[in-house]
PDB file of C-alpha atoms and ligand atoms in Angstrom:
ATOM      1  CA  UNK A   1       0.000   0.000   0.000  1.00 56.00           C
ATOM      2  CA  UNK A   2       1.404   3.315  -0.852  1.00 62.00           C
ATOM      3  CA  UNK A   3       1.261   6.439   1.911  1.00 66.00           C
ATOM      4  CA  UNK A   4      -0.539   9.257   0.409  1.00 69.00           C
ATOM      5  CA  UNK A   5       1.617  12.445   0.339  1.00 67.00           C
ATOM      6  CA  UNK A   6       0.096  14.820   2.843  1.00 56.00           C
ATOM      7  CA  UNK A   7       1.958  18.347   3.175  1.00 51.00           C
ATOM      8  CA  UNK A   8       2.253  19.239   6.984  1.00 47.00           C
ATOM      9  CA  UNK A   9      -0.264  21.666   7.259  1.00 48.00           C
ATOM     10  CA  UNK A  10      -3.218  20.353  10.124  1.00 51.00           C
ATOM     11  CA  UNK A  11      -5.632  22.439   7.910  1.00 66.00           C
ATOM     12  CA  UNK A  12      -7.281  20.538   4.638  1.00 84.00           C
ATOM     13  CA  UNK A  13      -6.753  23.516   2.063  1.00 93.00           C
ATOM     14  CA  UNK A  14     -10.000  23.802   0.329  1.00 97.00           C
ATOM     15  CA  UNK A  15      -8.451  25.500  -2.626  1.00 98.00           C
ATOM     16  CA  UNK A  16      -7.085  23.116  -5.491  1.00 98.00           C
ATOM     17  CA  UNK A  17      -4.603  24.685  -8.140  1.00 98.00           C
ATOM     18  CA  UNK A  18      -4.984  24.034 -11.756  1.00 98.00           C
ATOM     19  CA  UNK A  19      -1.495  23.870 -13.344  1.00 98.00           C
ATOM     20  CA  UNK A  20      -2.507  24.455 -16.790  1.00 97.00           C
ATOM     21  CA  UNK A  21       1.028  24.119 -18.398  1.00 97.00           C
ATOM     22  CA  UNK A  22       3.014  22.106 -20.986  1.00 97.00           C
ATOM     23  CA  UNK A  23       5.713  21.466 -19.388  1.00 98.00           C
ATOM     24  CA  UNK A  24       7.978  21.325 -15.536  1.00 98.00           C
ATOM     25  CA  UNK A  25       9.654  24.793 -15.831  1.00 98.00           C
ATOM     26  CA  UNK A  26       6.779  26.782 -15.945  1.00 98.00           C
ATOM     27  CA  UNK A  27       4.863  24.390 -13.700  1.00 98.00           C
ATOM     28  CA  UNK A  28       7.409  24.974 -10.524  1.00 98.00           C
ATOM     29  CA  UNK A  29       8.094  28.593 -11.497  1.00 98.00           C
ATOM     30  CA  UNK A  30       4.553  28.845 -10.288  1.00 98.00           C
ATOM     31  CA  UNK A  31       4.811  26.379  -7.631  1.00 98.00           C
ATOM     32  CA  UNK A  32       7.910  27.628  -6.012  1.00 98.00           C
ATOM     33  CA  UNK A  33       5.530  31.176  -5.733  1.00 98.00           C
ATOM     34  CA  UNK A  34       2.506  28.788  -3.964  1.00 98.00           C
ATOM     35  CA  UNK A  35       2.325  27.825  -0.127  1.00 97.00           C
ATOM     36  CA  UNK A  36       1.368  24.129   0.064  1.00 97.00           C
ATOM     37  CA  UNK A  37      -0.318  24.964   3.217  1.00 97.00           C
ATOM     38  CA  UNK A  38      -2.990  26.705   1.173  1.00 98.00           C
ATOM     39  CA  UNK A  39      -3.677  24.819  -1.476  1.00 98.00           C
ATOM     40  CA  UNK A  40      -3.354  21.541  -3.268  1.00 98.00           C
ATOM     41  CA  UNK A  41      -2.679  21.170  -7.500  1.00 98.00           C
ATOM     42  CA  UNK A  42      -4.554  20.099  -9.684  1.00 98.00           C
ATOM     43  CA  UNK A  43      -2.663  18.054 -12.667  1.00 98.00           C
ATOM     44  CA  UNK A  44      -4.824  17.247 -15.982  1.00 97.00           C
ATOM     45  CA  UNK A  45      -3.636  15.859 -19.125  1.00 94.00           C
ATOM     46  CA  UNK A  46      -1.897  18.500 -20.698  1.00 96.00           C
ATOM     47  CA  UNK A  47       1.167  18.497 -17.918  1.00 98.00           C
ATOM     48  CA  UNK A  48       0.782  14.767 -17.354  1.00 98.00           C
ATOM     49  CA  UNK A  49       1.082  14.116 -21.161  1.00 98.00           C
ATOM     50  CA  UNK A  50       3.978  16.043 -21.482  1.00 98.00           C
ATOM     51  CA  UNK A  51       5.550  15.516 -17.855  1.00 98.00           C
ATOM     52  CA  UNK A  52       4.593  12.457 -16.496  1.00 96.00           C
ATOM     53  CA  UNK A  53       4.752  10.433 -13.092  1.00 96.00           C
ATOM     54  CA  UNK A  54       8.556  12.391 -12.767  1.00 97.00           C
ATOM     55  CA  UNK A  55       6.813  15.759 -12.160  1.00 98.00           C
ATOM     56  CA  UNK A  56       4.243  14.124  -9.581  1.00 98.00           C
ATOM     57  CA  UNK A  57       7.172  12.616  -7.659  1.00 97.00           C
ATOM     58  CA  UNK A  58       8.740  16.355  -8.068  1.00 98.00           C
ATOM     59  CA  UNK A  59       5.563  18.109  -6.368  1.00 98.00           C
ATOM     60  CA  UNK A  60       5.348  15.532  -3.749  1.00 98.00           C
ATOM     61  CA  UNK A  61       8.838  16.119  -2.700  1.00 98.00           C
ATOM     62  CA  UNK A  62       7.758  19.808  -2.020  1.00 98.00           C
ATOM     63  CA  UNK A  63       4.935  17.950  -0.275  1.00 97.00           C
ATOM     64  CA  UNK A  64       2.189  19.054  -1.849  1.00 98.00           C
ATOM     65  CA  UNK A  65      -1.336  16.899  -2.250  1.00 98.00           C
ATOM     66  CA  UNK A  66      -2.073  16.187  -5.912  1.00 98.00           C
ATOM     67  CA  UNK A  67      -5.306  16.027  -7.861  1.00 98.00           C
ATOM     68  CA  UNK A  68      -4.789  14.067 -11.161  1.00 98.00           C
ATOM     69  CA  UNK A  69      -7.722  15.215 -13.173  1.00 98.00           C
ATOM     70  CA  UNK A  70      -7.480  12.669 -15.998  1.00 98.00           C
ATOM     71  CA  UNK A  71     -11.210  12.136 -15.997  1.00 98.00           C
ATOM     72  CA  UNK A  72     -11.061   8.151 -16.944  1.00 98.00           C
ATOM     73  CA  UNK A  73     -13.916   6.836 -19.284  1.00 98.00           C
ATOM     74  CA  UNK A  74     -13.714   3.569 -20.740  1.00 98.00           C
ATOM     75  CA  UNK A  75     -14.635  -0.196 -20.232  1.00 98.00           C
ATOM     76  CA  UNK A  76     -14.886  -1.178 -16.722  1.00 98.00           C
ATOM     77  CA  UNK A  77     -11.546  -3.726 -16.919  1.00 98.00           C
ATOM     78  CA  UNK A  78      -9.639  -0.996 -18.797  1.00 98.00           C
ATOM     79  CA  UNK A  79     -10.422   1.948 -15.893  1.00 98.00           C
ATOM     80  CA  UNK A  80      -9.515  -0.523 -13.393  1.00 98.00           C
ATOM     81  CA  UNK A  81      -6.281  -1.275 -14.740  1.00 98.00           C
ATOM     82  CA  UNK A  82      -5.305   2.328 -15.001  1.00 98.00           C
ATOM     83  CA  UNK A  83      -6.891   3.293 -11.724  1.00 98.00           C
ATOM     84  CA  UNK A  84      -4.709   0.396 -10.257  1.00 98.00           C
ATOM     85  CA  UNK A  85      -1.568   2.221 -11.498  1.00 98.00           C
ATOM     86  CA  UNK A  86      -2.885   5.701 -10.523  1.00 98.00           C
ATOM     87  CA  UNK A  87      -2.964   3.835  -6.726  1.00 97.00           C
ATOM     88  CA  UNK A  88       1.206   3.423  -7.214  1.00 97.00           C
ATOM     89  CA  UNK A  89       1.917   7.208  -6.988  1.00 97.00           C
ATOM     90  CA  UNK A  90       0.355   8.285  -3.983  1.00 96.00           C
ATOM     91  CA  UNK A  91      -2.253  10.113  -5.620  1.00 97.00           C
ATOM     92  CA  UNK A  92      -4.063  12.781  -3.162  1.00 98.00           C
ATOM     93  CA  UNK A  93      -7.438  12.456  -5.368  1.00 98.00           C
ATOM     94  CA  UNK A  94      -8.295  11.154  -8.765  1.00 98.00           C
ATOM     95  CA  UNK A  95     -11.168  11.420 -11.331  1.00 98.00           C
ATOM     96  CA  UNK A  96     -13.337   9.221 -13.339  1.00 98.00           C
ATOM     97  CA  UNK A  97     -16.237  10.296 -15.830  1.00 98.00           C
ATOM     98  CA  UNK A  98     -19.479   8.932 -14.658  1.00 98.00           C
ATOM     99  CA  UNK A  99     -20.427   8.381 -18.208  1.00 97.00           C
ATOM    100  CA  UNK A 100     -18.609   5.228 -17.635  1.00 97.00           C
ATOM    101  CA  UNK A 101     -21.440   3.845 -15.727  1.00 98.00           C
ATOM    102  CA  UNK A 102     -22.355   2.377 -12.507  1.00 98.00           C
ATOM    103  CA  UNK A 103     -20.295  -0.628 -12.616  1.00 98.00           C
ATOM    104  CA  UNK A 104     -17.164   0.962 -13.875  1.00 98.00           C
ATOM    105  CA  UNK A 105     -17.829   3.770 -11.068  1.00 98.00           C
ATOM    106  CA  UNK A 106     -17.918   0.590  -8.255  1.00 98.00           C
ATOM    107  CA  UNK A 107     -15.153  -0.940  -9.908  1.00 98.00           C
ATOM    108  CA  UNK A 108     -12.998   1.683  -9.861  1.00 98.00           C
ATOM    109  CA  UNK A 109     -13.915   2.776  -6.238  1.00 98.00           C
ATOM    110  CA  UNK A 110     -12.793  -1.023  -5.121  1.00 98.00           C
ATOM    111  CA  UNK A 111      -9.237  -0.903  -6.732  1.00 98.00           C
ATOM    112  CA  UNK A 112      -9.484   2.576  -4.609  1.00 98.00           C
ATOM    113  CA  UNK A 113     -10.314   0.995  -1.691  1.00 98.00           C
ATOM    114  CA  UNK A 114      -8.020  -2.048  -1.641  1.00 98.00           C
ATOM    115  CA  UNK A 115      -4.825  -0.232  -3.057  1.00 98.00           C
ATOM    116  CA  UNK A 116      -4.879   3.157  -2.285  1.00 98.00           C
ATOM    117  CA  UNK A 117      -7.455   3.834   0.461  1.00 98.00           C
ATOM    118  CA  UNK A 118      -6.906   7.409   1.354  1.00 97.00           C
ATOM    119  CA  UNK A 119      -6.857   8.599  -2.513  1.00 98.00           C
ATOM    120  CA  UNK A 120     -10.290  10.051  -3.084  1.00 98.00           C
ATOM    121  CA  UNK A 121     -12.167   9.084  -6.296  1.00 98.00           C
ATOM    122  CA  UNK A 122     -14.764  11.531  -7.513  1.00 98.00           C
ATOM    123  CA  UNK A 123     -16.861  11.626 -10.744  1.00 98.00           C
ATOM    124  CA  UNK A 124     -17.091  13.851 -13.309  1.00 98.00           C
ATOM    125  CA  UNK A 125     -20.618  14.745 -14.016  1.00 97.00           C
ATOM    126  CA  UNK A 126     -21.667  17.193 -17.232  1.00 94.00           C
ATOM    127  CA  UNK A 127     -18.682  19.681 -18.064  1.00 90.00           C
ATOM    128  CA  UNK A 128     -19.441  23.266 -17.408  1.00 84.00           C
ATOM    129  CA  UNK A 129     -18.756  23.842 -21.410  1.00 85.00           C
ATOM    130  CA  UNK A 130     -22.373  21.705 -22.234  1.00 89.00           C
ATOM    131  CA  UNK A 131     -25.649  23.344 -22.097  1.00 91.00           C
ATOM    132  CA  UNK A 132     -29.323  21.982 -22.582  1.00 94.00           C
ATOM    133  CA  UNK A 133     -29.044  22.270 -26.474  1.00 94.00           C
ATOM    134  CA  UNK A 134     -25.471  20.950 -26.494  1.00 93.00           C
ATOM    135  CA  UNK A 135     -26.995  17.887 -24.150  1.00 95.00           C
ATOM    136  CA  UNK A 136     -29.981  17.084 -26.387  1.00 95.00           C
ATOM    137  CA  UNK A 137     -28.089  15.716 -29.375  1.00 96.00           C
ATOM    138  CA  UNK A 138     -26.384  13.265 -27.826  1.00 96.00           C
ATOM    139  CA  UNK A 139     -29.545  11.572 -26.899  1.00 96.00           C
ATOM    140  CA  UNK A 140     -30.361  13.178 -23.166  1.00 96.00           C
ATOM    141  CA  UNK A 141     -33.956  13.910 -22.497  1.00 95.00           C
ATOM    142  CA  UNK A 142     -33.439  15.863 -19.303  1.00 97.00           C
ATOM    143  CA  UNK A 143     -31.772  19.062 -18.775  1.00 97.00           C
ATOM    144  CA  UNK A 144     -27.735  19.418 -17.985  1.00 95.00           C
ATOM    145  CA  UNK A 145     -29.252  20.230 -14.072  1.00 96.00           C
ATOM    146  CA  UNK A 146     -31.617  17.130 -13.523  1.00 97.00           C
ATOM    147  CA  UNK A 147     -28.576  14.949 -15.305  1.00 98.00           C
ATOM    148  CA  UNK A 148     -25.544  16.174 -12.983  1.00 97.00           C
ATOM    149  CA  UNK A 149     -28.342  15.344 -10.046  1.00 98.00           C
ATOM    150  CA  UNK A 150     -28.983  11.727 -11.531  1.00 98.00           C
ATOM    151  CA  UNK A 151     -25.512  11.130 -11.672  1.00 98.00           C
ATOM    152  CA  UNK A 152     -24.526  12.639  -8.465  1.00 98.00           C
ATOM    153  CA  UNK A 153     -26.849   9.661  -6.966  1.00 98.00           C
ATOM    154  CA  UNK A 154     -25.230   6.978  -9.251  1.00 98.00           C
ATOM    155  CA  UNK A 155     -22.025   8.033  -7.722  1.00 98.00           C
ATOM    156  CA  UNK A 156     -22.685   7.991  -3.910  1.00 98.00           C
ATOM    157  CA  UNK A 157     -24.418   5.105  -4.568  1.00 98.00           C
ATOM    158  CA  UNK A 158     -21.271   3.506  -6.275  1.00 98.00           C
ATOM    159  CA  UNK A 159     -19.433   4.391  -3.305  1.00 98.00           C
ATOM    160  CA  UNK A 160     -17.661   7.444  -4.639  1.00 98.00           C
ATOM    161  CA  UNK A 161     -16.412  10.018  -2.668  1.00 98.00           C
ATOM    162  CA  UNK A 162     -18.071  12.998  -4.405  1.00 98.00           C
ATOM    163  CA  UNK A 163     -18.303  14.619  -7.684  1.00 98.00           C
ATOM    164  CA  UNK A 164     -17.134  17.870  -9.838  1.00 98.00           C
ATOM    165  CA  UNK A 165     -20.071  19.890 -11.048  1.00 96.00           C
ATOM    166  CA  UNK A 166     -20.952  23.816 -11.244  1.00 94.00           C
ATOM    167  CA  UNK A 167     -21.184  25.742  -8.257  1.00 95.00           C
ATOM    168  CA  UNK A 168     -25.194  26.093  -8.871  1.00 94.00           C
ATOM    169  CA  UNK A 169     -25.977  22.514  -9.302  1.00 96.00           C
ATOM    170  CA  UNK A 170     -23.766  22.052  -5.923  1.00 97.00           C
ATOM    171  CA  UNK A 171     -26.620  23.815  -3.652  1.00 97.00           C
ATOM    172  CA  UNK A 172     -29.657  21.081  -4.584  1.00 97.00           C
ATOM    173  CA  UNK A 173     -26.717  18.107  -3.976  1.00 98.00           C
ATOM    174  CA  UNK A 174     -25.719  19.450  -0.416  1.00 98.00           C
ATOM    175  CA  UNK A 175     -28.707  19.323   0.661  1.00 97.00           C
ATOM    176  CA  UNK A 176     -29.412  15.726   0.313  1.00 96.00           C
ATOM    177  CA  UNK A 177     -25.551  14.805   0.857  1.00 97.00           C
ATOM    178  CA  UNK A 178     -23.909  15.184   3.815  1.00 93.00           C
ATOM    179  CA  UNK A 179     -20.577  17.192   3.949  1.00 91.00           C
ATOM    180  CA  UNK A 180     -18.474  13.922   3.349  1.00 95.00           C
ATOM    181  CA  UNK A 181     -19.510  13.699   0.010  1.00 98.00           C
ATOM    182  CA  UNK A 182     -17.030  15.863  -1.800  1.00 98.00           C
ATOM    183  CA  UNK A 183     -18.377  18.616  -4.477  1.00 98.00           C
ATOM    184  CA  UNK A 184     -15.456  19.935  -6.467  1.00 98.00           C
ATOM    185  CA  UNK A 185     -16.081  22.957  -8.410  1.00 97.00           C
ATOM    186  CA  UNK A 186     -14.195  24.699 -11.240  1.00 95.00           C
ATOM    187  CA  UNK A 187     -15.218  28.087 -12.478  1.00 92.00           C
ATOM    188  CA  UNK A 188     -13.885  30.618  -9.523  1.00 94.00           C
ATOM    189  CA  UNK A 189     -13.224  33.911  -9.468  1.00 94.00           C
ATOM    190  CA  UNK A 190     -12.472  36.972  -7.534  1.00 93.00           C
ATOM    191  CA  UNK A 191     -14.848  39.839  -7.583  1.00 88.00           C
ATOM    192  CA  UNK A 192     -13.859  42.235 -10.904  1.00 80.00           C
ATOM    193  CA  UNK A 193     -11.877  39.327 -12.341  1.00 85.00           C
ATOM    194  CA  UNK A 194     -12.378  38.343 -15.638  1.00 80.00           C
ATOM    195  CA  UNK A 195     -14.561  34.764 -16.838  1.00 77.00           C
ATOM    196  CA  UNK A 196     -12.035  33.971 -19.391  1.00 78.00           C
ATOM    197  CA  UNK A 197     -13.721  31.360 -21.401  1.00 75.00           C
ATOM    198  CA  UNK A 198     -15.931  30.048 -18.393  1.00 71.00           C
ATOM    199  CA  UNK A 199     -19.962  30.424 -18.814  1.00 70.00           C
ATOM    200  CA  UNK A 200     -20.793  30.724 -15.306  1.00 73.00           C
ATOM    201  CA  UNK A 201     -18.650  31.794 -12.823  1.00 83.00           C
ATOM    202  CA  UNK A 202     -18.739  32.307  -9.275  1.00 92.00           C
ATOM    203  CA  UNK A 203     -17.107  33.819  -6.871  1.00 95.00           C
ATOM    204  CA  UNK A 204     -15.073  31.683  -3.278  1.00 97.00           C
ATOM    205  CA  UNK A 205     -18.062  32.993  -1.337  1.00 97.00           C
ATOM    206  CA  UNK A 206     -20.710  32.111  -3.370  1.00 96.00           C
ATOM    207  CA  UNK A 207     -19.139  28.167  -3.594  1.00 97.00           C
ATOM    208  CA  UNK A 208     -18.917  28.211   0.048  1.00 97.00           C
ATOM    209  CA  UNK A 209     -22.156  29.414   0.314  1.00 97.00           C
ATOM    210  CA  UNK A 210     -23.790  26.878  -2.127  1.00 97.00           C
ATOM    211  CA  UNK A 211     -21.919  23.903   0.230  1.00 98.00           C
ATOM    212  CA  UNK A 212     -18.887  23.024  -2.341  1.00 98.00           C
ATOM    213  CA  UNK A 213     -16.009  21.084  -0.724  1.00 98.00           C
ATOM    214  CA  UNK A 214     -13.073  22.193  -2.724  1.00 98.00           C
ATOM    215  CA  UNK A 215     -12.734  25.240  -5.243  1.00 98.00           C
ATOM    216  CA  UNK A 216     -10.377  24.925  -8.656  1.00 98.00           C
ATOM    217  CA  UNK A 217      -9.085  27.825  -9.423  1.00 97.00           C
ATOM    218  CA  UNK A 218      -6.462  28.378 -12.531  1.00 97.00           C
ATOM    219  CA  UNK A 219      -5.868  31.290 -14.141  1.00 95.00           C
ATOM    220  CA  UNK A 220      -6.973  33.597 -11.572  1.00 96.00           C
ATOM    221  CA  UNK A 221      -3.849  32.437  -9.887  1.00 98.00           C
ATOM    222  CA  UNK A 222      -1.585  31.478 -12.871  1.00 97.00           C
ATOM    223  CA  UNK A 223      -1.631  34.503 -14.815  1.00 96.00           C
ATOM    224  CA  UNK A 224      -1.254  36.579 -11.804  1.00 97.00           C
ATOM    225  CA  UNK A 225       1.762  38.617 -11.493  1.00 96.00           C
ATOM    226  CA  UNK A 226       1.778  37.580  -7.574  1.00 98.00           C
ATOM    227  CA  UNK A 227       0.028  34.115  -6.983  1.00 98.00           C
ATOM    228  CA  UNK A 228       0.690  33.782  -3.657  1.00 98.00           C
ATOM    229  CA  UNK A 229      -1.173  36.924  -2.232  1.00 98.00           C
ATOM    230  CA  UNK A 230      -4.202  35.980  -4.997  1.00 97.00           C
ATOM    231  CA  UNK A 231      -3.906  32.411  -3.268  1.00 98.00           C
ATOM    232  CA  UNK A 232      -4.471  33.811   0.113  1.00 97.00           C
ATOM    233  CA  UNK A 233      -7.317  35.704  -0.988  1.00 97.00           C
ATOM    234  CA  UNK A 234      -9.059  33.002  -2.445  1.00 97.00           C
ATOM    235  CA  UNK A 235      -8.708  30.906   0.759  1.00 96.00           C
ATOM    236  CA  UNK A 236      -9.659  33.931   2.989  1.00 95.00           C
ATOM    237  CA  UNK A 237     -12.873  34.223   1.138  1.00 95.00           C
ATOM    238  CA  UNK A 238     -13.559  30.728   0.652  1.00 95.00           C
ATOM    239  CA  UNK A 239     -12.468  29.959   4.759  1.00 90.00           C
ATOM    240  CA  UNK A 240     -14.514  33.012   5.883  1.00 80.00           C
TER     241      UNK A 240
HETATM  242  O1  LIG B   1      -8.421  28.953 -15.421  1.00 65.77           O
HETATM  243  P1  LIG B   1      -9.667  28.401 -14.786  1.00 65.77           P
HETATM  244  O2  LIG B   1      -9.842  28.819 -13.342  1.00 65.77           O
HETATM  245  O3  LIG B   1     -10.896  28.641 -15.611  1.00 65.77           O
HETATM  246  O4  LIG B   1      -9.373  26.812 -14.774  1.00 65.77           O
HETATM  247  C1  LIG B   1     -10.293  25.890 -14.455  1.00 65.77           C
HETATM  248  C2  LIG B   1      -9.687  24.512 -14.424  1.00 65.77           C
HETATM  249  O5  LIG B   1     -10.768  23.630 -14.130  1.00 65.77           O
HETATM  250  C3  LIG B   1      -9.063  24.005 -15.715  1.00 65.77           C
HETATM  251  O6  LIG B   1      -7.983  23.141 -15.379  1.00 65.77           O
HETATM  252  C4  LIG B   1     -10.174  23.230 -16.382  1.00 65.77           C
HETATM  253  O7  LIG B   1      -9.700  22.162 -17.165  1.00 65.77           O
HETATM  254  C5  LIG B   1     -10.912  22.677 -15.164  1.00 65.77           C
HETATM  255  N1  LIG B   1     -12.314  22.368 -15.399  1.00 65.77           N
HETATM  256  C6  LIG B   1     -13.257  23.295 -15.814  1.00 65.77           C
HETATM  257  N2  LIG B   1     -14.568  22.924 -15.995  1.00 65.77           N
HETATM  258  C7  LIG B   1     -14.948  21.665 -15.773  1.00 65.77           C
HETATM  259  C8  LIG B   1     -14.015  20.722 -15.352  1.00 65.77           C
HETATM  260  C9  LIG B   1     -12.696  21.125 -15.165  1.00 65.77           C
HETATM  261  O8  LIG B   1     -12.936  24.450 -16.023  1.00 65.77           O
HETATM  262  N3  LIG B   1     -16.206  21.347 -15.910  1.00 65.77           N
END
């Protein structure tokens, strides 16, 4: 069984750090800026493509807790198997699309739960970037709100230990989910700032507010010109 990396802080940061980057120069320029005590990174494909397991083992030696978004879909054996190797590197929390379906969602969580039992394993409901109209042609009835609640209940019924949906569909989940089931939520930013290419956006106050666990927040923080006092910001708002 491998030891999850934890950094030392006693306090869970509730902010996770997307490192949107191609490669592990820019990625620690911006990490050597962060504080690990207030927030944990997010790593999706474009960083993992290009960097690998070497750059997780790099940001766990500066002990910080890693999110690999990687948002798994495929046959049941085939997520297994990767979710198994996922399990090797100590992974903080990890990702798997819900599209999938129930059995791949169980199976999943039980390679969790045997190799790896402090990684959390959440599922990806309907991406922020899909609307009603974008929903309806690939055969859904229902609208992009009733779905993400449908599969919200397929995952805590598979045993998951949350989910990643929009800040507004997160208010109508917390109330029938207790606070251990984890809602994730991209889409954050700061009074003033800019929505980049993000349809709705919300602000740390308003997540907190509508009962989300953890807050993603990229270029807010990325594209700052000084992350770190950004960083404590966001937590200050979100921790208020
Ligand atoms: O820069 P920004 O704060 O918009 O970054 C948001 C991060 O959250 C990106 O890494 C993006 O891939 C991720 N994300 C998202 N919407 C989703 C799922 C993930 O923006 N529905």
């Amino acid at each position: 069984m491998i030891a999850i990396h934890m950094s030392s802080n006693k306090e869970d940061s509730k902010v996770i750090i997307a490192l949107d980057y191609s490669n592990k120069k820019d990625t620690l320029n911006l990490v050597s800026k962060l504080d690990k005590s207030l927030c944990n990174l997010k790593v999706g494909y474009e960083l993992f493509l290009s960097e690998g397991q070497s750059l997780i083992k790099e940001l766990h030696k500066r002990e910080f807790k890693i999110f690999l978004d990687l948002k798994l879909h495929d046959i049941p054996n085939t997520v297994k198997r990767a979710i198994n190797v996922i399990c090797d590197y100590g992974i903080w929390m990890t990702n798997v699309h819900v599209l999938g379906g129930k059995e791949m969602l169980a199976s999943a969580k039980q390679v969790v739960k045997k190799e790896s039992p402090e990684t959390k394993l959440i599922g990806v409901t309907i991406l922020t970037s899909l609307n009603d109209d974008l929903l309806k042609p690939l055969g859904f009835s229902n609208s992009v709100e009733e779905t993400v609640y449908n599969f919200a209940d397929l995952c805590h019924e598979a045993g998951l230990d949350g989910i990643v949906c929009s800040a507004g569909e997160a208010i109508h989940i917390r109330k029938k989910f207790l606070d251990n089931f984890l809602i994730v939520t991209p889409g954050i930013r700061l009074k003033n700032d800019t929505a980049d290419d993000q349809k709705r956006v919300v602000t740390p106050v308003q997540a907190k507010n509508n009962g989300v666990s953890y807050i993603v927040v990229g270029r807010p923080v990325t594209m700052s010109s000084d992350p770190l006092s950004i960083l404590k910001k966001i937590n200050n708002e979100f921790n208020e």
